[in-house]
Amino acid sequence: MGAVLIALLLPFAGAILLNLFSAPRSARAGWVASLFAGASFLAVASAALGGIEQPPTLYLPWAPALDLSLSLLADGLSLLFALVISAVGVVVFTFAAAYLEPHEQRRRFFCYLLLFMGAMLGVVFSSNLLALFVFWELTSISSFLLIGFWHHKERSRYGALKALVITATGGLAMLLGFIMIGLVCGTFEIPELLGRGDLLAASPWALPAVLLVIAGAITKSAQFPFHLWLPTAMEAPTPVSAYLHAATMVKAGLYLVARLGPIMSPLPLWTPLLTVIGIATMVWCSYLALRQSDLKGLLAFSTVSQLGLIMSMLAAARPEAAAAGLFHLLNHAAFKGALFLLVGVIEHEAHTRDVCELGPLRKQMPKTHLLLALGALSMAGMPPLGGFISKEMFLEQALHLGPLLAMLSVAGAVLTAAYCFALAFGVGRGRKTEGASATATSGAEAPHDPHFSLLWGPGLLITVALLFGLFPQSLAGALVAGAVEAAVPGSSLHLHLSLWHGFSPTLAASAVALGSGYILYSRWWQTRTPDNPLLVTDRIYDFKLEKLESWSKAVTVSYMSGLVWRYNTIILCVGVAAISAVFLCFPVPQLQAWPARSPLVFEVAVALTAIAAVIGTCIAKTRLAAILSLGASGYTLALMFALLGAPDLALTQIMVETISVALFLAVFVFLPSWRPPETRPLRPGHLALSITAGCGACYLVALARGHRTATSIAEFFIENSAKLAGWHNIVNVILVDFRGLDTLGEISVLGIAALACYAAIKMAPQRS
Amino acid sequence: MTLPIANIEVLYPLMFACAWGLLVLTVEMFSLSRRFVGIGWLSALGLAAVAGISLSGQGAGEVFAGAVALDAFSVYFYVLLSVLAIFAVFLSMDYVPLAGIIHGEFYPLILFAVAGLLVMVSATDLIVMFLGLETMSMAVYVLAGIRKDELRSNEAALKYFLLGAFASALLLYGIALIYAITGSTVLGSVANAIASTDYLAADSLVLMLGVGMLLAGFAFKIAAVPFHLWTPDVYEGAPTTVSAFMATAVKAGAFAALLRIVLVALAPVMPDLSWLMWVLAASTMTMGNFVALRQTNVKRMLAYSSIAHTGYLLVGVTAATAEAGAAVLYYLAAYGVMNIGAFGVLAALTRRRHALQEISDFAGLGQNRPVLALVMSICMLSLMGMPPLAGFVGKFYLFTAALEAGYTVLVVIAVLNSVVSAAYYLGVLRAMYFQSADAEEYSPRPYLNFAVTAAAAVTVALGLAPSPVMGAASRAFSSIILGP
């Protein structure tokens, strides 16, 4: 297990060290990064060679309260993926070291790439669902940084954001699914979950969990209808496309399906839904690939389609199908990684990757073209390349899927073969001779085969693809068998990979696919014009994004105006609406009868004065008048208290009012002169709102008055003031005895306020 | 003569905070230099002492007939608030001279605000809680407007005050109505009164109005929709370190009080009101996130993000289980440090009397000031909820608890919101790393740099080793629901 931990930590360590000790454009950054990647590969390889006998998990607690832990697991499935990740990683790292221009920010590039590699290894080695999610999101983030690496290009920023939005959303959906699984089964550890699948099956959360996990898998693996992000992600530098979008990251979804298959496949919808999505993606995207003129676009759609093929195999959760899927995954990593790198080479040399603009490749770049053709033929399933064997295995399994899906699978194989032939033979044959050859017009020298440093990587991968065809059993047999054992536990599959299966319906299907594919290529593809159709899903994505932005803007403009009066209006409206709603929902209690006493004349007079004073405050033309009116309203209130038999309250009110008016007057001297705006139209709406709110508040007071349930505190004082304090004047007793400390506090406050008044008055003349 | 107050030691941290504030004010008055850094150190020292005293006094019980309690919940918040305030003080030690704030009352006001917050989080009586809230608010109103010659700062203070006074009135009215029905303002007695008789049938209207007003008042302080309107304007106009203090410590204090009210006093009516909290949570996070999308001013963006986070926190309040409560407590700590870091970076970019606040001002930061950019990245990613940072663990904790309590739809809304929020947080990252600009000369800012780096480090640490804080949070929360 130590080797696995080392393999996982090395890329992260490399990223940190590189960041600390390297110059931004250092030419050596690439080679140092390659060293780390290589060391990581060796660690994985040694773990794989060491067998899987030792206890397969390592457990580091993270947040035990949440059942969150960083635990590692290295069974056959993890090791197969890890080998692909690290092996292709080494090739891509060395390729990129030679490929990037000297002026590029290489340190940043290789940091991100190492970060990505570590995250990817984390995904496949995690034994805890949550840790898996953590690394999963880390791959999304690092892929965002890598796609946007050439950030001066608008398209590449767009592509980076799109990839992130779709994969991170899917990731969060997956997290929700994980949480559901964890809550139902009581653990997030994958090995423990294996025994608790029936708990999940019995729970009502089974279906949402399946759908959410599928959402995570198909967004990451760019399956229909989320295939839209992969083509735009092709704005990334080519090594990134080769690594992330062909060999590794997009396979995380496949890994998830294979890993959770034992738990999820007995649940409804898992197998059928994933199979249908996989086959549909395979057919539809291989058709779209045929319509591309951009070589990278073609490869992007072909990747999506091939991933669909593997997805449909892994979803079945049968050992034979899983073997087909996993072996094809190995083949795909080899030939697709190579094809991407070769397209990068072509772009590097010819400064274009448009099928219609490229010159005669076979003459200009013979070695590159040979490798390209070999890779494409492996993808088409041409013997004796590795792709042939896995395509055979796929077709054999597809024939079990029922007539419709079987036919679709064969159709997909035909389309695949067609675009592969186009890639192998159609590129750069000067088919569109009048099309301006970029190389000729730019006056640069004709493109030629690049230096060996750019060719050996793809060459190696193609060789592997070839060897997979010639010696499948000895090279990949044990690896695939081990992975199948983990993906379909308890299976007893005697896997024997071999080039020649004898005559069978599968062989016939294969031959038909290749033949029709060639006809399709020669009769149709060579004569049509590629049109790079815009995806409907793309339009939906753009439309949604635009809508989101404009909606956000509309809300900001209308709602967040920054005007206090508007804010107050909104709050008051909400308040009035809420209170009305409460009145509608609950039984309204009776108002208690008012005391049967007609108001005295001066009570009415005082009340009217108070109202007049308040109105005066609102309409005052100068600040002084406003302050004085406000003071007047306070004094009338004090008068009211006195009339209603609360002299202590009246006294307090008068003191407070006096001090506040004095303070206002003293302080407002410092303010610049103010006059109300010339036109202040009275808005009827506001007036109505104010009156409603005010009357509502009054009504509430009246309502609450009648619903007092506790006994009045007055009783206590009447009973106890003579007994405890020896005095019959209750008000006095309260002030100096029962609440003596309160009184002390009030006196201090008033004293301090008076001091402040004095200070303010003293300072006032200095300014005027 | 002995004071007839049992358990007076409950009040020691509080009394110490007030006294220390006065001490700092006095020392400042006699200090020779207006830019005396020692005042900052003195304030930080006092705040650290508050945390220490409260830790040593844990479990002291209640005082004033159950009006204030120093239970594990109070202690958790005492420590959290002190730490956040210390961060704010350290940020200010460089920022205050830079922003041209020459008023000695700055640090004492922070201490007084903290004192108000302490009252608020440890109050077990509605009136005392209100007193704490007002004490804190008064200090913060002044802090928001302390740059007197700056129009935006004036505007911020005035707006905060006008709308805040409004909210206080609502709150007080709500307390009065609840008192009218239950005959008590002590949280436990209110709960008993509501639970023991069938108030819901007889006087439900008045009670519901009271509860509604109480919640509205708190919705204002925690910046929940539709009472969030002041937030962006005030955060933008206030001095950056004050915004940091408001967004973290003030919000944490208001949430603490809200938790006590909702999960203790109103526990008997909460099952009927969970729909209200649900709507509040969903609308708050959605509004916050969607409006934040269009912001180009980072300070305003952070204000909207704080609104959105109020929404996430309300998810926990809605769920109202023990796990959810503990998750809210943990999230407040995580949210606090990452926001301090984000606001701190903004403060660190201040030029003489001129704050750099637009997203475009962050261009090229990755090259010119790599450490600040890294801090900002950590904070943004954590706010976004990216593992393995504190924000992720907090969100995960919250959402799991809510899911367990059965609020699936609300959690789905919250997760979708997290996706939307990624867009604007990443905007800052994009500017820092994907755009370039010429390097600027900066005066050395040792305290600011130290504080933001520490905040980022804590954010990472809270994400990688959340267990201690999580344990404290869950102990703290269980102390209030198991109590009287």
XYZ file of C-alpha atoms in Angstrom, chain A residues 39-590:
552
model
C 8.348 8.078 -10.559
C 4.650 7.962 -9.883
C 4.218 5.529 -12.776
C 6.961 3.297 -11.388
C 5.254 3.293 -7.999
C 1.940 2.296 -9.549
C 3.640 -0.346 -11.654
C 5.402 -1.806 -8.651
C 2.101 -1.911 -6.794
C 0.535 -3.671 -9.757
C 3.384 -6.172 -10.056
C 3.295 -6.796 -6.331
C -0.152 -8.259 -6.758
C -3.247 -7.456 -4.759
C -2.675 -9.879 -1.945
C -1.889 -7.443 0.832
C -4.812 -5.793 2.663
C -6.124 -3.523 -0.036
C -7.042 -0.446 1.995
C -5.275 2.230 3.975
C -7.281 4.387 6.306
C -6.576 7.996 7.343
C -9.400 9.599 9.347
C -10.382 13.095 8.259
C -13.630 14.083 9.913
C -14.801 10.977 11.747
C -17.946 12.755 12.926
C -19.058 12.976 9.318
C -17.701 9.561 8.383
C -15.257 11.362 6.177
C -11.924 9.650 5.725
C -9.115 9.479 3.270
C -8.890 5.786 2.711
C -7.146 4.158 -0.194
C -7.928 1.013 -2.033
C -5.874 -0.654 -4.700
C -7.681 -3.529 -6.314
C -7.484 -4.599 -9.937
C -9.866 -1.895 -11.132
C -7.980 0.925 -9.429
C -4.671 -0.361 -10.666
C -5.824 -0.656 -14.260
C -7.014 2.938 -14.284
C -3.973 4.124 -12.358
C -1.655 2.466 -14.846
C -3.411 4.184 -17.731
C -3.293 7.518 -15.936
C 0.356 7.356 -14.989
C 1.627 5.716 -18.189
C -0.155 8.100 -20.550
C 0.863 10.803 -18.110
C 4.551 10.129 -18.619
C 4.163 10.208 -22.394
C 2.130 13.403 -22.332
C 4.458 15.152 -19.890
C 7.526 14.476 -21.996
C 5.660 15.387 -25.152
C 4.475 18.667 -23.635
C 7.984 19.514 -22.484
C 9.053 19.553 -26.112
C 5.804 20.916 -27.464
C 5.284 24.145 -25.503
C 6.849 27.262 -26.938
C 9.667 28.827 -24.924
C 7.618 31.924 -24.129
C 4.785 30.037 -22.488
C 4.195 29.895 -18.770
C 5.569 26.407 -18.441
C 5.790 26.339 -14.678
C 2.097 27.026 -14.378
C 1.242 24.520 -17.053
C 3.138 21.664 -15.473
C 1.908 22.541 -12.004
C -1.671 22.242 -13.174
C -0.876 19.075 -15.068
C 0.740 17.451 -12.034
C -2.140 18.593 -9.880
C -4.502 16.999 -12.314
C -2.550 13.769 -12.402
C -2.560 13.561 -8.604
C -6.275 14.286 -8.445
C -6.990 11.632 -11.039
C -4.960 9.037 -9.166
C -6.855 10.096 -6.058
C -10.171 9.412 -7.764
C -9.230 5.866 -8.671
C -7.487 5.016 -5.410
C -10.114 6.471 -3.050
C -11.995 3.920 -1.091
C -14.276 6.467 0.557
C -17.030 7.941 -1.577
C -16.471 11.402 -0.151
C -12.748 11.318 -0.715
C -13.537 10.232 -4.251
C -15.757 13.259 -4.620
C -13.029 15.524 -3.283
C -10.565 14.334 -5.904
C -13.291 14.344 -8.529
C -13.881 18.069 -8.011
C -10.160 18.639 -7.963
C -9.946 17.166 -11.447
C -12.701 19.543 -12.533
C -10.821 22.532 -11.153
C -7.477 21.563 -12.629
C -9.115 20.803 -15.946
C -10.669 24.276 -15.832
C -7.226 25.770 -15.344
C -5.734 23.662 -18.116
C -8.451 24.289 -20.695
C -8.172 27.982 -19.999
C -4.398 27.899 -20.170
C -4.310 30.036 -23.290
C -6.485 32.526 -21.527
C -5.952 35.271 -24.054
C -8.279 33.358 -26.349
C -11.963 34.047 -25.815
C -12.953 30.562 -26.978
C -10.667 28.905 -24.549
C -12.077 30.868 -21.592
C -15.555 29.969 -22.770
C -14.630 26.311 -23.075
C -12.984 26.246 -19.673
C -16.013 27.706 -17.959
C -18.396 25.429 -19.804
C -16.463 22.323 -18.867
C -16.329 23.411 -15.270
C -19.989 24.356 -15.033
C -21.132 21.040 -16.446
C -18.720 18.707 -14.716
C -18.829 20.487 -11.356
C -22.626 20.536 -11.410
C -22.633 16.855 -12.207
C -20.122 16.329 -9.429
C -22.366 18.034 -6.908
C -25.314 15.949 -8.076
C -23.132 12.918 -7.559
C -22.250 14.140 -4.067
C -25.940 14.345 -3.229
C -26.325 10.795 -4.473
C -23.336 9.712 -2.389
C -24.782 11.343 0.702
C -28.037 9.492 0.140
C -26.187 6.206 -0.247
C -24.150 6.952 2.848
C -27.173 7.887 4.958
C -29.044 4.760 3.938
C -26.155 2.333 4.288
C -24.465 3.985 7.219
C -21.028 4.160 5.661
C -19.149 5.841 2.862
C -16.475 3.164 2.579
C -16.805 1.382 -0.729
C -15.685 -2.083 0.479
C -18.240 -1.947 3.282
C -20.946 -0.701 0.951
C -20.563 -3.813 -1.168
C -22.295 -5.884 1.459
C -25.084 -3.421 2.063
C -26.576 -3.036 -1.387
C -29.846 -4.556 -0.204
C -30.285 -1.750 2.344
C -30.131 0.707 -0.497
C -32.466 -1.344 -2.649
C -35.079 -1.310 0.094
C -34.900 2.432 0.606
C -37.071 5.006 -1.163
C -33.882 6.934 -1.911
C -32.622 4.232 -4.238
C -34.013 5.812 -7.367
C -32.850 9.394 -6.715
C -29.450 8.063 -5.717
C -29.162 6.102 -8.964
C -30.175 9.100 -11.036
C -27.827 11.468 -9.235
C -24.833 9.161 -9.488
C -25.582 8.603 -13.160
C -25.723 12.371 -13.602
C -22.247 12.618 -12.132
C -20.890 9.867 -14.334
C -22.349 11.046 -17.616
C -21.430 14.691 -17.148
C -17.844 13.755 -16.445
C -17.660 11.313 -19.313
C -19.433 13.762 -21.621
C -22.247 11.365 -22.449
C -25.394 12.441 -24.250
C -26.968 14.924 -23.530
C -23.968 16.423 -21.713
C -21.528 15.782 -24.530
C -21.463 19.474 -25.353
C -18.554 20.454 -23.173
C -15.940 18.170 -24.675
C -15.748 19.699 -28.171
C -15.382 23.236 -26.795
C -12.778 21.990 -24.334
C -10.603 21.280 -27.367
C -9.341 24.835 -27.133
C -6.893 23.466 -24.594
C -3.282 22.921 -25.632
C -3.060 19.570 -27.406
C -1.182 17.653 -24.699
C -4.011 18.587 -22.344
C -6.609 17.295 -24.765
C -4.673 14.088 -25.181
C -4.307 13.557 -21.482
C -7.558 14.860 -20.001
C -10.030 14.530 -22.787
C -8.937 11.294 -24.320
C -7.059 9.118 -21.899
C -8.009 9.994 -18.356
C -10.445 12.564 -17.019
C -13.367 11.654 -19.201
C -12.820 8.094 -18.072
C -13.529 9.022 -14.470
C -17.219 8.589 -15.238
C -16.511 5.115 -16.555
C -14.513 4.351 -13.461
C -17.423 5.436 -11.302
C -19.810 3.181 -13.182
C -17.451 0.229 -12.910
C -16.679 0.913 -9.264
C -20.267 1.314 -8.110
C -21.644 -1.314 -10.472
C -21.667 -4.052 -7.815
C -23.718 -1.824 -5.509
C -25.926 -0.019 -7.977
C -26.535 -2.470 -10.796
C -29.197 -4.471 -8.925
C -31.172 -1.235 -8.561
C -33.783 -0.316 -11.125
C -32.800 1.904 -14.053
C -29.034 1.694 -13.520
C -28.211 -0.832 -16.226
C -30.919 0.029 -18.771
C -30.461 3.775 -18.523
C -26.685 3.670 -18.777
C -26.790 1.174 -21.625
C -29.195 3.279 -23.630
C -27.252 6.458 -22.929
C -24.017 4.743 -23.917
C -25.266 3.322 -27.183
C -27.121 6.515 -28.100
C -24.015 8.564 -27.449
C -21.911 6.181 -29.494
C -24.138 6.379 -32.554
C -25.024 10.064 -32.414
C -21.546 11.340 -31.706
C -19.851 9.149 -34.295
C -22.271 10.688 -36.775
C -21.360 14.169 -35.536
C -17.668 13.278 -35.785
C -18.165 12.586 -39.494
C -19.435 16.111 -39.974
C -16.448 17.866 -38.445
C -13.762 19.580 -40.430
C -11.553 20.350 -37.464
C -9.348 17.366 -36.710
C -9.567 17.981 -33.006
C -13.333 18.361 -33.207
C -13.485 15.055 -35.031
C -11.372 13.412 -32.344
C -13.465 15.009 -29.598
C -16.708 13.577 -30.917
C -15.044 10.276 -31.594
C -13.865 10.192 -27.983
C -17.374 10.844 -26.746
C -18.695 8.102 -28.950
C -16.062 5.587 -27.861
C -16.765 6.434 -24.232
C -20.409 5.677 -24.907
C -19.388 2.266 -26.176
C -17.384 1.521 -23.039
C -20.141 2.919 -20.823
C -22.710 0.561 -22.304
C -20.383 -2.368 -21.655
C -19.561 -1.468 -18.061
C -23.194 -0.755 -17.208
C -24.193 -4.341 -17.939
C -22.272 -5.585 -14.893
C -21.617 -8.913 -16.564
C -18.044 -10.177 -16.500
C -17.761 -10.659 -20.270
C -19.131 -7.204 -20.985
C -16.932 -5.628 -18.339
C -13.908 -7.331 -19.881
C -14.837 -5.946 -23.287
C -15.294 -2.462 -21.887
C -12.103 -2.461 -19.846
C -9.943 -3.854 -22.616
C -11.350 -1.327 -25.020
C -10.588 1.338 -22.464
C -6.935 0.305 -22.499
C -6.861 0.320 -26.293
C -8.648 3.620 -26.443
C -6.193 5.253 -24.063
C -3.336 4.120 -26.286
C -4.631 5.008 -29.728
C -6.668 8.086 -28.808
C -3.873 9.580 -26.743
C -1.555 9.051 -29.699
C -4.032 10.512 -32.186
C -4.438 13.686 -30.170
C -0.706 14.111 -29.838
C -0.299 13.578 -33.590
C -2.909 16.197 -34.348
C -0.940 18.460 -32.055
C 2.169 17.729 -34.110
C 0.320 18.472 -37.346
C -0.984 21.748 -35.973
C 2.468 22.588 -34.719
C 3.973 22.062 -38.137
C 1.209 23.055 -40.534
C -0.411 25.764 -38.349
C -3.838 24.435 -39.094
C -5.848 21.403 -38.244
C -8.660 21.890 -40.686
C -9.193 18.877 -42.896
C -9.850 21.054 -45.910
C -6.765 23.191 -45.505
C -4.142 20.592 -44.810
C -1.801 19.745 -47.615
C -0.721 16.263 -48.698
C 0.356 14.840 -45.377
C 1.654 11.590 -46.736
C 4.298 13.414 -48.696
C 5.044 16.225 -46.276
C 5.006 14.325 -43.008
C 5.285 10.617 -43.822
C 6.137 9.363 -40.348
C 3.427 11.389 -38.692
C 0.941 10.241 -41.249
C 1.853 6.598 -40.807
C 1.312 6.807 -37.056
C -1.941 8.690 -37.561
C -3.229 6.046 -39.925
C -2.260 3.211 -37.600
C -4.033 4.861 -34.693
C -7.150 5.497 -36.727
C -7.217 1.955 -37.994
C -6.940 0.607 -34.494
C -9.942 2.717 -33.569
C -11.806 1.407 -36.607
C -11.171 -2.114 -35.384
C -8.828 -3.283 -38.118
C -6.843 -6.419 -37.407
C -4.198 -6.972 -36.192
C -4.420 -3.875 -34.025
C -5.704 -3.926 -30.438
C -8.882 -2.123 -31.368
C -9.952 -5.082 -33.449
C -10.064 -7.428 -30.486
C -11.963 -5.118 -28.193
C -14.366 -4.151 -30.968
C -15.043 -7.840 -31.547
C -15.691 -8.337 -27.854
C -18.002 -5.354 -27.861
C -20.001 -6.571 -30.833
C -20.297 -10.000 -29.294
C -21.772 -8.498 -26.145
C -23.911 -6.043 -28.071
C -25.626 -8.918 -29.832
C -27.024 -9.846 -26.412
C -28.633 -6.479 -25.941
C -31.738 -7.092 -27.981
C -32.327 -6.443 -31.664
C -32.674 -2.646 -31.572
C -29.608 -1.951 -29.495
C -27.630 -4.555 -31.387
C -28.479 -2.888 -34.682
C -27.622 0.485 -33.283
C -24.307 -0.863 -32.068
C -23.447 -2.162 -35.516
C -24.526 1.168 -37.003
C -22.264 2.919 -34.535
C -19.416 0.653 -35.548
C -20.053 1.483 -39.228
C -19.985 5.217 -38.561
C -16.878 4.816 -36.429
C -15.140 2.927 -39.167
C -16.124 5.651 -41.648
C -14.593 8.521 -39.710
C -11.556 6.426 -38.882
C -10.928 5.839 -42.559
C -11.442 9.510 -43.128
C -8.836 10.207 -40.506
C -6.428 7.624 -41.859
C -6.758 8.305 -45.571
C -8.800 11.428 -46.034
C -6.676 13.968 -44.216
C -4.459 16.130 -46.321
C -4.995 14.461 -49.602
C -5.601 17.771 -51.181
C -9.206 16.867 -51.631
C -10.134 20.509 -51.725
C -7.269 21.676 -53.849
C -8.599 25.163 -54.383
C -8.854 25.645 -50.627
C -6.142 28.022 -49.656
C -3.313 25.989 -48.281
C -2.331 27.830 -45.187
C 1.244 26.789 -45.557
C 1.516 28.051 -49.087
C -0.055 31.430 -48.455
C 1.809 32.126 -45.270
C 5.018 31.743 -47.154
C 6.498 29.519 -44.500
C 8.369 26.419 -45.442
C 6.268 23.365 -46.129
C 5.388 21.300 -43.116
C 7.674 18.386 -42.393
C 8.090 15.654 -39.845
C 9.051 17.112 -36.499
C 12.003 16.354 -34.333
C 12.127 12.950 -32.682
C 11.235 14.453 -29.306
C 7.720 15.090 -30.553
C 7.280 11.782 -32.324
C 8.518 9.168 -29.908
C 5.598 9.646 -27.488
C 2.818 9.010 -29.972
C 4.996 6.350 -31.580
C 5.250 4.533 -28.276
C 1.494 4.658 -27.731
C 0.821 3.353 -31.239
C 3.289 0.565 -30.654
C 1.426 -0.358 -27.521
C -1.838 -0.353 -29.463
C -0.232 -2.669 -31.997
C 1.186 -4.973 -29.326
C -2.204 -5.126 -27.642
C -3.403 -6.665 -30.867
C -0.551 -9.093 -31.297
C -0.037 -10.270 -27.731
C -3.242 -9.330 -25.943
C -3.277 -12.105 -23.394
C 0.249 -11.739 -22.144
C 0.185 -7.935 -22.076
C -3.278 -7.145 -20.798
C -4.927 -10.405 -19.820
C -4.029 -10.404 -16.141
C -4.696 -6.683 -15.803
C -8.158 -6.872 -17.330
C -9.019 -10.046 -15.432
C -8.057 -8.433 -12.137
C -10.147 -5.378 -12.924
C -13.134 -7.468 -13.950
C -12.919 -9.320 -10.667
C -13.257 -6.017 -8.820
C -15.964 -4.616 -11.077
C -18.089 -7.761 -11.008
C -17.303 -9.458 -7.720
C -17.786 -13.182 -7.515
C -17.517 -13.679 -11.228
C -15.568 -16.605 -12.532
C -14.482 -15.475 -15.939
C -11.767 -17.345 -17.758
C -10.646 -14.501 -19.862
C -8.615 -15.326 -22.865
C -7.817 -12.450 -25.139
C -6.710 -13.442 -28.586
C -6.626 -11.989 -32.028
C -8.341 -14.868 -33.739
C -11.666 -16.104 -32.454
C -12.610 -18.290 -35.360
C -15.530 -17.682 -37.669
C -18.516 -16.323 -35.797
C -21.424 -13.897 -36.208
C -19.244 -11.317 -34.490
C -16.564 -11.601 -37.124
C -19.209 -11.130 -39.786
C -20.529 -8.043 -38.018
C -17.021 -6.718 -37.788
C -16.403 -7.269 -41.452
C -19.717 -5.632 -42.340
C -18.843 -2.652 -40.183
C -15.456 -2.163 -41.745
C -16.751 -2.682 -45.285
C -19.709 -0.376 -44.975
C -17.597 2.102 -43.137
C -15.176 2.241 -46.019
C -17.993 2.647 -48.516
C -19.510 5.415 -46.437
C -16.153 7.109 -46.309
C -15.358 6.849 -49.983
C -18.840 7.549 -51.340
C -20.129 10.136 -48.943
C -17.467 11.705 -46.808
C -15.141 12.466 -49.671
C -17.785 14.352 -51.561
C -19.551 16.299 -48.820
C -18.583 19.557 -47.221
C -18.004 19.395 -43.493
C -20.395 21.761 -41.783
C -19.478 21.641 -38.075
C -23.086 21.669 -36.936
C -23.893 23.693 -33.874
C -25.295 21.442 -31.180
C -28.808 22.019 -29.921
C -27.554 21.414 -26.394
C -24.946 24.081 -26.978
C -27.645 26.545 -27.849
C -29.581 25.627 -24.743
C -26.484 26.127 -22.616
C -25.736 29.515 -24.128
C -29.342 30.587 -23.869
C -29.547 29.575 -20.223
C -26.356 31.379 -19.412
C -27.538 34.507 -21.151
C -30.903 34.346 -19.414
C -29.186 33.942 -16.086
C -27.053 36.992 -16.672
C -29.863 39.193 -17.880
C -32.122 38.096 -15.070
C -29.452 38.833 -12.555
C -28.985 42.259 -14.075
C -32.690 42.994 -14.089
C -32.994 42.106 -10.432
C -30.003 44.187 -9.534
C -31.292 47.228 -11.351
C -34.863 47.080 -10.119
C -34.402 45.805 -6.625
C -30.994 46.752 -5.361
C -31.319 50.414 -6.192
C -29.390 51.754 -3.216
C -32.253 54.098 -2.322
C -33.286 53.906 1.285
C -36.857 54.951 0.622
C -37.231 52.119 -1.830
C -35.765 49.653 0.628
C -38.143 50.864 3.298
C -41.019 50.532 0.874
C -40.078 46.960 0.109
C -39.682 46.036 3.750
C -42.972 47.693 4.686
C -44.765 45.992 1.822
C -43.436 42.628 2.911
C -44.422 43.376 6.479
C -47.948 44.419 5.542
C -48.312 41.405 3.280
C -47.025 39.031 5.948
C -49.281 40.443 8.623
C -52.274 40.295 6.298
C -51.395 36.689 5.550
C -51.339 35.861 9.256
C -54.731 37.519 9.625
C -56.079 35.425 6.794
C -54.656 32.175 8.125
C -55.572 32.380 11.784
C -58.815 33.170 13.607
C -58.894 36.860 14.432
C -59.689 37.392 18.117
C -62.253 39.895 19.255
